[in-house]
mmCIF file of C-alpha atoms in Angstrom:
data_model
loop_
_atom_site.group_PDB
_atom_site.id
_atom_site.type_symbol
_atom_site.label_atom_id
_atom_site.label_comp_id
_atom_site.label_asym_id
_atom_site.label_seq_id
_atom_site.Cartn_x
_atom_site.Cartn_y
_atom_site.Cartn_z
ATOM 1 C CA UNK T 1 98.629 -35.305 49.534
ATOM 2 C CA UNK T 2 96.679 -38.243 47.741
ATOM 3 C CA UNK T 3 94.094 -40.122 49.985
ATOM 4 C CA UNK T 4 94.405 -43.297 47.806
ATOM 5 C CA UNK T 5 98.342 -43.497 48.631
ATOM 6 C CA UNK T 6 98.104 -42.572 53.004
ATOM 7 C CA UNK T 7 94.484 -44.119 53.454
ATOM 8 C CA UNK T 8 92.971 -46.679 51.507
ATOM 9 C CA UNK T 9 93.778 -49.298 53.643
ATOM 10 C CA UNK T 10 91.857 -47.945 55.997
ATOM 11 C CA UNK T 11 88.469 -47.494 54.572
ATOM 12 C CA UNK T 12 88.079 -50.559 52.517
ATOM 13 C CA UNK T 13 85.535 -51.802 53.991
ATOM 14 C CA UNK T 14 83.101 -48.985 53.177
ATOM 15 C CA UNK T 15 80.898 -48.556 50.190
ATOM 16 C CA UNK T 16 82.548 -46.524 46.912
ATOM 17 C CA UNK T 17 79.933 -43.642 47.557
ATOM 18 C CA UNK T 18 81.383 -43.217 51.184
ATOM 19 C CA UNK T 19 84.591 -43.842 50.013
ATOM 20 C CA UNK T 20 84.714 -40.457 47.310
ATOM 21 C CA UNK T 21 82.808 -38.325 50.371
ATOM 22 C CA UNK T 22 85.546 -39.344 52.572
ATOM 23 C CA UNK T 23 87.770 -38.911 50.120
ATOM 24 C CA UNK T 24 86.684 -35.253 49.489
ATOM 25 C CA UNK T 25 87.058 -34.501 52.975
ATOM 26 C CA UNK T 26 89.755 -35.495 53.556
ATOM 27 C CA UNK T 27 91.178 -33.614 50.361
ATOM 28 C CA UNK T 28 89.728 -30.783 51.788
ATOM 29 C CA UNK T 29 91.459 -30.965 55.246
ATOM 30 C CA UNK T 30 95.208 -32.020 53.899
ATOM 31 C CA UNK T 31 94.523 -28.969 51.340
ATOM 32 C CA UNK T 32 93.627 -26.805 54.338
ATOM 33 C CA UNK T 33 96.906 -28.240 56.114
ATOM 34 C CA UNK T 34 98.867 -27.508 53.430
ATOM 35 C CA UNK T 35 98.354 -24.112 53.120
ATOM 36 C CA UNK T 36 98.338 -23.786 57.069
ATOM 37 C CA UNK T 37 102.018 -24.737 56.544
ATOM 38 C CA UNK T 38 102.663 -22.865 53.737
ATOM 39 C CA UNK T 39 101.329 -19.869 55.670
ATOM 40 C CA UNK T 40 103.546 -20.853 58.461
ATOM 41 C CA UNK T 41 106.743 -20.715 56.698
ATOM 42 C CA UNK T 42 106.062 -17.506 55.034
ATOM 43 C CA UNK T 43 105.395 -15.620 58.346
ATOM 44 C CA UNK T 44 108.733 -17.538 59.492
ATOM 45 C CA UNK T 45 110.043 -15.977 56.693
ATOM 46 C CA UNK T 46 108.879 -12.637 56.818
ATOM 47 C CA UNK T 47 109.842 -12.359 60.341
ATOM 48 C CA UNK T 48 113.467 -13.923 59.841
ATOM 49 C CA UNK T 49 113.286 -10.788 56.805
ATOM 50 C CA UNK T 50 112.031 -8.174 59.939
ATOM 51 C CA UNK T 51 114.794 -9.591 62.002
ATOM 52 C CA UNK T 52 117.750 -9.574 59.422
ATOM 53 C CA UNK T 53 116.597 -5.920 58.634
ATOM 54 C CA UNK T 54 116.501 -4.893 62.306
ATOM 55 C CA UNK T 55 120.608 -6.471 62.100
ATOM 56 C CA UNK T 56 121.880 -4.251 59.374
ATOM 57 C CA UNK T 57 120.065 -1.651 61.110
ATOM 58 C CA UNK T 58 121.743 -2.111 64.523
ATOM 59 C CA UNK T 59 125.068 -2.669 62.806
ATOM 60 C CA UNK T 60 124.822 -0.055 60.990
ATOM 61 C CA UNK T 61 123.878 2.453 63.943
ATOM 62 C CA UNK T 62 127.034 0.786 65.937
ATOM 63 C CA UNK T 63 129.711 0.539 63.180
ATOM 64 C CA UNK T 64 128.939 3.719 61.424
ATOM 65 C CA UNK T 65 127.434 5.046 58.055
ATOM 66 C CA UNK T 66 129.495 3.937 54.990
ATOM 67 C CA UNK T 67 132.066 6.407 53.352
ATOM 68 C CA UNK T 68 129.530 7.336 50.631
ATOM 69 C CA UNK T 69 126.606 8.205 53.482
ATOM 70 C CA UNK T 70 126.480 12.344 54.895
ATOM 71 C CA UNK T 71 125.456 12.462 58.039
ATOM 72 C CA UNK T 72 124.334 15.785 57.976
ATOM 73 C CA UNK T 73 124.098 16.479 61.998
ATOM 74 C CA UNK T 74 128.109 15.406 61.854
ATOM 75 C CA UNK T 75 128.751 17.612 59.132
ATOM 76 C CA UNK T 76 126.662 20.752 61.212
ATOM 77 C CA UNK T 77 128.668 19.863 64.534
ATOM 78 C CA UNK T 78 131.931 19.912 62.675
ATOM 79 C CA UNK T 79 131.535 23.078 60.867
ATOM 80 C CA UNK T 80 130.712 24.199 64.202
ATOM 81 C CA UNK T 81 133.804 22.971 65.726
ATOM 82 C CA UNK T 82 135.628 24.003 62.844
ATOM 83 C CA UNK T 83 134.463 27.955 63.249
ATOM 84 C CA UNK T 84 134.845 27.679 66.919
ATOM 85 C CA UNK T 85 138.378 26.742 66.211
ATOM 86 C CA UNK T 86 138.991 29.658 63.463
ATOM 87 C CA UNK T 87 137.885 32.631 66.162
ATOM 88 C CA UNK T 88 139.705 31.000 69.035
ATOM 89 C CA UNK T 89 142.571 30.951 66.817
ATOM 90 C CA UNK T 90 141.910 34.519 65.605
ATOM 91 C CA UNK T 91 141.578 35.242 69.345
ATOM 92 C CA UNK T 92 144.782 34.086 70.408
ATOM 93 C CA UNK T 93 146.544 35.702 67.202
ATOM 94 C CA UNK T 94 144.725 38.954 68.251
ATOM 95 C CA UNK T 95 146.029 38.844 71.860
ATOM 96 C CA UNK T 96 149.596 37.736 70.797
ATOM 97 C CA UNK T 97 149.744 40.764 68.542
ATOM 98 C CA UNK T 98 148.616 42.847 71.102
ATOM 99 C CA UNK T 99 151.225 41.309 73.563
ATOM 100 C CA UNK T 100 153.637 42.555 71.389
ATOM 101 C CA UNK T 101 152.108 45.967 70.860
ATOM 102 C CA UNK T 102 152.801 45.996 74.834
ATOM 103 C CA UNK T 103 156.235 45.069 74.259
ATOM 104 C CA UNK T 104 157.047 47.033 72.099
ATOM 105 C CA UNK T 105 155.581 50.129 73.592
ATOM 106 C CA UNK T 106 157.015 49.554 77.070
ATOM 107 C CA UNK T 107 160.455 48.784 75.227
ATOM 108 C CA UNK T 108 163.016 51.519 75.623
ATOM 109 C CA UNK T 109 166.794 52.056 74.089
ATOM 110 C CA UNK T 110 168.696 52.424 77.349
ATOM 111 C CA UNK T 111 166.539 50.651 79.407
ATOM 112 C CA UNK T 112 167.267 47.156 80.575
ATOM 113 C CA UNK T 113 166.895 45.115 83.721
ATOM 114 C CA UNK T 114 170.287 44.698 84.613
ATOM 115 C CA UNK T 115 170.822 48.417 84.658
ATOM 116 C CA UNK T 116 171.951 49.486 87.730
ATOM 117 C CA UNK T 117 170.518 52.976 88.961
ATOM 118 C CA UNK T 118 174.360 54.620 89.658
ATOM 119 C CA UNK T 119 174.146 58.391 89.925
ATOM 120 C CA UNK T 120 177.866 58.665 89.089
ATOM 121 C CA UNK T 121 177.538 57.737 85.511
ATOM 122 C CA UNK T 122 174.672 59.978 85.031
ATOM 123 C CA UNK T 123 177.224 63.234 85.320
ATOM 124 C CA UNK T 124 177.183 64.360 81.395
ATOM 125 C CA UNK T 125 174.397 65.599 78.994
ATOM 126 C CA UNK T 126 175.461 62.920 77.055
ATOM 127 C CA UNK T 127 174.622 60.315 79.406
ATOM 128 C CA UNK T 128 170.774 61.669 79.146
ATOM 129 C CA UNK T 129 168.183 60.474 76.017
ATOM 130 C CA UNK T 130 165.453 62.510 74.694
ATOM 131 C CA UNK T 131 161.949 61.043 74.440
ATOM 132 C CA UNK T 132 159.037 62.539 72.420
ATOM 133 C CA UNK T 133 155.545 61.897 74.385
ATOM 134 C CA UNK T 134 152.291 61.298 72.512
ATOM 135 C CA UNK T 135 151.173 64.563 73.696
ATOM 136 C CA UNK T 136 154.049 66.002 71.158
ATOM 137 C CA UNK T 137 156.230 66.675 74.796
ATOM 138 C CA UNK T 138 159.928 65.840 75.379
ATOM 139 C CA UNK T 139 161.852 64.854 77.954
ATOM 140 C CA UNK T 140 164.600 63.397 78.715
ATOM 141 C CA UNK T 141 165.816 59.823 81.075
ATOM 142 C CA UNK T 142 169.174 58.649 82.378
ATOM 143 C CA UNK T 143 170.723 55.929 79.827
ATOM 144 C CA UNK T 144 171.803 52.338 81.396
ATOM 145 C CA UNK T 145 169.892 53.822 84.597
ATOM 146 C CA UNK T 146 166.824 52.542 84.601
ATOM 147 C CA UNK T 147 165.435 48.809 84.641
ATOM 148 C CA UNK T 148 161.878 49.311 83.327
ATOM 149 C CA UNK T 149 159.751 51.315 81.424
ATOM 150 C CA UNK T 150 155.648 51.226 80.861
ATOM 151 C CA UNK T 151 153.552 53.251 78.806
ATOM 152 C CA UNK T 152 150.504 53.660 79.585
ATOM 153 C CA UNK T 153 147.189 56.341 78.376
ATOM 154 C CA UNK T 154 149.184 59.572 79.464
ATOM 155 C CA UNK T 155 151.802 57.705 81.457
ATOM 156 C CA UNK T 156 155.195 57.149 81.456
ATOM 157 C CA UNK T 157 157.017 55.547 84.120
ATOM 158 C CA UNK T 158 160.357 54.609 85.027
ATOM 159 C CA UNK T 159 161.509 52.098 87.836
ATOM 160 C CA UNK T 160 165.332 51.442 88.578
ATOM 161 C CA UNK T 161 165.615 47.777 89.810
ATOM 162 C CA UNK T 162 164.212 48.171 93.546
ATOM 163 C CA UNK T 163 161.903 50.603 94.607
ATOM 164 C CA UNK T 164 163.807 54.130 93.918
ATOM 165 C CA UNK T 165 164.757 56.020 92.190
ATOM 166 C CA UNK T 166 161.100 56.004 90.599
ATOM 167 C CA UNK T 167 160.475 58.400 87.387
ATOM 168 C CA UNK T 168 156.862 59.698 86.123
ATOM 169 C CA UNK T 169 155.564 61.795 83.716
ATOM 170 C CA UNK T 170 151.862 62.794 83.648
ATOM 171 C CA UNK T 171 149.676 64.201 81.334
ATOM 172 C CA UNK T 172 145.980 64.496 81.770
ATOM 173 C CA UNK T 173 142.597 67.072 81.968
ATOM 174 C CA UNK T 174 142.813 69.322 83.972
ATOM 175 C CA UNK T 175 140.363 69.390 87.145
ATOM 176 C CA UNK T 176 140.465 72.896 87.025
ATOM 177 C CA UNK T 177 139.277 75.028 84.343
ATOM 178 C CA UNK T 178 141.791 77.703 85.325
ATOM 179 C CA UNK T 179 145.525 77.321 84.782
ATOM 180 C CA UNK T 180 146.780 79.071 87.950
ATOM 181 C CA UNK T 181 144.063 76.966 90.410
ATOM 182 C CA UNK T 182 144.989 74.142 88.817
ATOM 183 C CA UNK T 183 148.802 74.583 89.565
ATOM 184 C CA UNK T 184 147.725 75.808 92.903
ATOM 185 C CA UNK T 185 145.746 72.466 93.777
ATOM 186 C CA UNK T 186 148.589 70.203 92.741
ATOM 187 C CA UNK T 187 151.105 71.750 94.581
ATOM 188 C CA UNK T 188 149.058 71.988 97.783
ATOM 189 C CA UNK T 189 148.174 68.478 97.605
ATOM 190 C CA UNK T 190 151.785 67.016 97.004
ATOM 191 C CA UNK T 191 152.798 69.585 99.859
ATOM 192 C CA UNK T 192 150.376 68.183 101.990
ATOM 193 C CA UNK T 193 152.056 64.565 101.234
ATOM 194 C CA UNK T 194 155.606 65.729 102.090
ATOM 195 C CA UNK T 195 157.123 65.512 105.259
ATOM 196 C CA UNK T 196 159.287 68.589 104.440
ATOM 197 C CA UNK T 197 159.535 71.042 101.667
ATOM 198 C CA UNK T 198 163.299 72.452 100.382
ATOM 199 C CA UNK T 199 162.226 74.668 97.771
ATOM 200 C CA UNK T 200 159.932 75.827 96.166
ATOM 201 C CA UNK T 201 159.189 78.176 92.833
ATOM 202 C CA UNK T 202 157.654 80.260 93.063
ATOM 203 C CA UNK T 203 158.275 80.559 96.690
ATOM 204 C CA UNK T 204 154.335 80.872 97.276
ATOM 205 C CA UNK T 205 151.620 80.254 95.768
ATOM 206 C CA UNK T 206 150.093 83.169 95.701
ATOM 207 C CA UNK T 207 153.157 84.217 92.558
ATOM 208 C CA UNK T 208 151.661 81.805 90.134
ATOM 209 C CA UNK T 209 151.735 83.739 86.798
ATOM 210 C CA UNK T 210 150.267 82.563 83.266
ATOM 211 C CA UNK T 211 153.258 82.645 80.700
ATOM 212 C CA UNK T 212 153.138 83.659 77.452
ATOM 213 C CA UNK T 213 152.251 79.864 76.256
ATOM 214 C CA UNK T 214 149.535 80.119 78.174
ATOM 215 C CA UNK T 215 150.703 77.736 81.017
ATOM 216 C CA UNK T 216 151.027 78.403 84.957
ATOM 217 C CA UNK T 217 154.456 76.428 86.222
ATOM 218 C CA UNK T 218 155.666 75.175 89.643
ATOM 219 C CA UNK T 219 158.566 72.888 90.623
ATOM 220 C CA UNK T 220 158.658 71.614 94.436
ATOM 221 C CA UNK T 221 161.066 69.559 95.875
ATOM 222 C CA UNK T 222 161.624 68.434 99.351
ATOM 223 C CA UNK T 223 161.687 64.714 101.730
ATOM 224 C CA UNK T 224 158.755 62.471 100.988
ATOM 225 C CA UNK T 225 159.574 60.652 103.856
ATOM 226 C CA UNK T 226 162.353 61.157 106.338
ATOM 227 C CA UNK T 227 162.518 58.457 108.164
ATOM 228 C CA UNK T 228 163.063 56.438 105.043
ATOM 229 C CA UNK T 229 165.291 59.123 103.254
ATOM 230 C CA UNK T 230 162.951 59.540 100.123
ATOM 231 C CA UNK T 231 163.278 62.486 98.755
ATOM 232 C CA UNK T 232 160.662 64.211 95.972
ATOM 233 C CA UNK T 233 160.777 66.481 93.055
ATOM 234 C CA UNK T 234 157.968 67.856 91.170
ATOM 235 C CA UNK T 235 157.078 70.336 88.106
ATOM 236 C CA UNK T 236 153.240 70.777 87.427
ATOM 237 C CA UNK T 237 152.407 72.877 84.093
ATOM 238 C CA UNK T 238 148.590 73.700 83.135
ATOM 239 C CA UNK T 239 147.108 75.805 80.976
ATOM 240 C CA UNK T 240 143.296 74.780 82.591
ATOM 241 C CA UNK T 241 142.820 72.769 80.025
ATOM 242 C CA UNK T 242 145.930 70.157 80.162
ATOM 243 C CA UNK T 243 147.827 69.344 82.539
ATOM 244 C CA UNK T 244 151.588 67.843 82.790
ATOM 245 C CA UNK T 245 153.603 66.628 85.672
ATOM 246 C CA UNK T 246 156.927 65.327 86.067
ATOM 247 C CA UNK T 247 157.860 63.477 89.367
ATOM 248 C CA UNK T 248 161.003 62.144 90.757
ATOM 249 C CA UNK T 249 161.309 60.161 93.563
ATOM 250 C CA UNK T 250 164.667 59.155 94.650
ATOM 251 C CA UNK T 251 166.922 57.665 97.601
ATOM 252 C CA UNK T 252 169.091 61.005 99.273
ATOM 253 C CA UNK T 253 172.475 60.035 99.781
ATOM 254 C CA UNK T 254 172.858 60.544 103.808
ATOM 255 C CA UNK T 255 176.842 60.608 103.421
ATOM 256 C CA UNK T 256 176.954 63.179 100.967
ATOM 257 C CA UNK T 257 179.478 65.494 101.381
ATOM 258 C CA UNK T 258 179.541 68.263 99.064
ATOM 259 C CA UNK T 259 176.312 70.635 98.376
ATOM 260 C CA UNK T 260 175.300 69.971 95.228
ATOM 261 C CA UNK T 261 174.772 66.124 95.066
ATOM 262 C CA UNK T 262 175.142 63.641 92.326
ATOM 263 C CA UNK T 263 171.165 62.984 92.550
ATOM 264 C CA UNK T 264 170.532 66.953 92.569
ATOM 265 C CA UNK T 265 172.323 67.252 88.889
ATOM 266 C CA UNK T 266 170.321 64.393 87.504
ATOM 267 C CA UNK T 267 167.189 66.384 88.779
ATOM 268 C CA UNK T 268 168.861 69.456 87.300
ATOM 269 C CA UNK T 269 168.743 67.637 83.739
ATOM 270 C CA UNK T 270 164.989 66.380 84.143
ATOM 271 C CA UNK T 271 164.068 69.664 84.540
ATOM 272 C CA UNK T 272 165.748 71.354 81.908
ATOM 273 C CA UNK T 273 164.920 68.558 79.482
ATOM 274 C CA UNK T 274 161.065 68.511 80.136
ATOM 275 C CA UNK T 275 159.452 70.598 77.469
ATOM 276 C CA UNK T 276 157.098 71.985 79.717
ATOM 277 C CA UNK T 277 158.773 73.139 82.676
ATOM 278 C CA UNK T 278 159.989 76.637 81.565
ATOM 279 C CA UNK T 279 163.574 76.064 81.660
ATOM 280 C CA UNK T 280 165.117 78.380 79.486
ATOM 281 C CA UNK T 281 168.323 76.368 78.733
ATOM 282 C CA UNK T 282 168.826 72.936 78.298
ATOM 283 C CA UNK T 283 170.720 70.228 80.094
ATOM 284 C CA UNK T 284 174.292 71.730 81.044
ATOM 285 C CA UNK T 285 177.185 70.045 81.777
ATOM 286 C CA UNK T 286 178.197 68.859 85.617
ATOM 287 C CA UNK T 287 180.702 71.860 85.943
ATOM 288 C CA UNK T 288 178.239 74.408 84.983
ATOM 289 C CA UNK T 289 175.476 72.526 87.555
ATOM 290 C CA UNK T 290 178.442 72.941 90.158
ATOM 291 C CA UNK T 291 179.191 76.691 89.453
ATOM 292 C CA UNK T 292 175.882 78.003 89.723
#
């Protein structure tokens, strides 16, 4: 800023000498001024810079990186997600396979649930099927009798449509190291379960033999409960070491007339078609059952 141009006018009337020292002055304070503003709009500046900065900044935070920017916290969380995902799905494909394992297993030919448990269609061998049991066993089941099957570690069971007829096969460890005690213990404790006993072989206990396979054999048969008209057939096997049980529960026809019953021949043909119960002849035919 020139001194002659803003203030001559008003120091005329001083002497030249005072004139350049208040000239110089003057200089010096405009000059000081001037770079006062001059520093002034470059701090402006710098902190409309800070401020514009802190925008993108914010904006960015807000909005979201651009395409080309890996966030490397999102990428960790979704391969996280993404492995989470791949064992729940392996999970679920693991439990729907072994759904179907279940399925499959408690699936039986013959077995359905509109099967109605009839003991009048149930009067030829060929109304019987054979089934081979893990333990290498056989026996056999009424066909279109039945409503459900399961399989289960040593078990099979079959269930008509209410709560009888109800058909198991067992095979477990023996409790008892010795095949005769074990045969003993079973039958005493289903005997002690019955209301009545009916037969019986051997007719006591106390005949018990080890056969020539090695295995002690009983059958028992008799009323579960009387008031209810459940009736109960058993044949325990053992050799002390294994031991296999079949069980029928059943309905007894009240009305029935003649001595051997519809229910007793189906009984007739689980025996003789169980592997293990001794039966030295297999299923016979309704006539032969009557005759005996």
């Amino acid at each position: 800023m020139s001194f002659t141009n803003k203030k001559e006018e008003r120091f005329s009337n001083i002497s030249p000498d005072q004139q350049k020292k208040v000239q110089q002055i003057y200089e010096y304070l405009y000059e000081k001024e001037d770079q006062s503003e001059k520093g002034e709009i470059l701090r402006a500046l710098g902190i409309s810079i800070v401020m514009f900065g802190l925008a993108i900044a914010i904006a960015f935070h807000y909005i979201g990186a651009p395409a080309n920017v890996y966030d490397t916290n999102y990428a960790a969380s979704t391969t996280e997600n993404s492995t989470s995902d791949n064992k729940e799905a392996e999970s679920d494909s693991t439990q729907d396979t072994t759904t179907e394992e279940i399925q499959q297993e408690n699936t039986l030919e013959y077995v359905a649930q509109d099967n109605t448990a009839d003991f009048s269609k149930c009067l030829s061998p060929d109304d019987y099927e054979k089934l081979t049991l893990d333990s290498g066993d056989t026996i056999v089941y009424p066909k279109n009798f039945f409503a459900s099957f399961v399989k289960d570690d040593g078990v099979v069971s079959f269930k008509a449509s209410g709560d009888y007829p109800e058909y198991n096969v067992y095979v477990s460890s023996a409790q008892n190291n010795d095949a005769i005690g074990e045969v003993e213990d079973k039958i005493g404790a289903y005997k002690s379960q019955m209301d009545s006993v009916s037969y019986q072989y051997p007719s006591d206990e106390s005949q018990i033999k080890v056969g020539s396979d090695g295995y002690s054999k009983s059958s028992l048969k008799g009323m579960l409960d009387e008031a209810q008209n459940i009736g109960v057939y058993y044949v325990i096997a053992s050799n002390g070491t294994t031991t296999k049980i079949l069980e029928f529960k059943y309905n007894i026809d009240a009305e029935r007339e003649k001595q051997q019953s519809n229910e007793d021949y189906m009984i007739n043909c689980l025996y003789r078609g169980a592997s293990f119960s001794g039966s030295s002849k297999d299923t016979i035919t309704y006539d032969e059952y009557k005759q005996q």
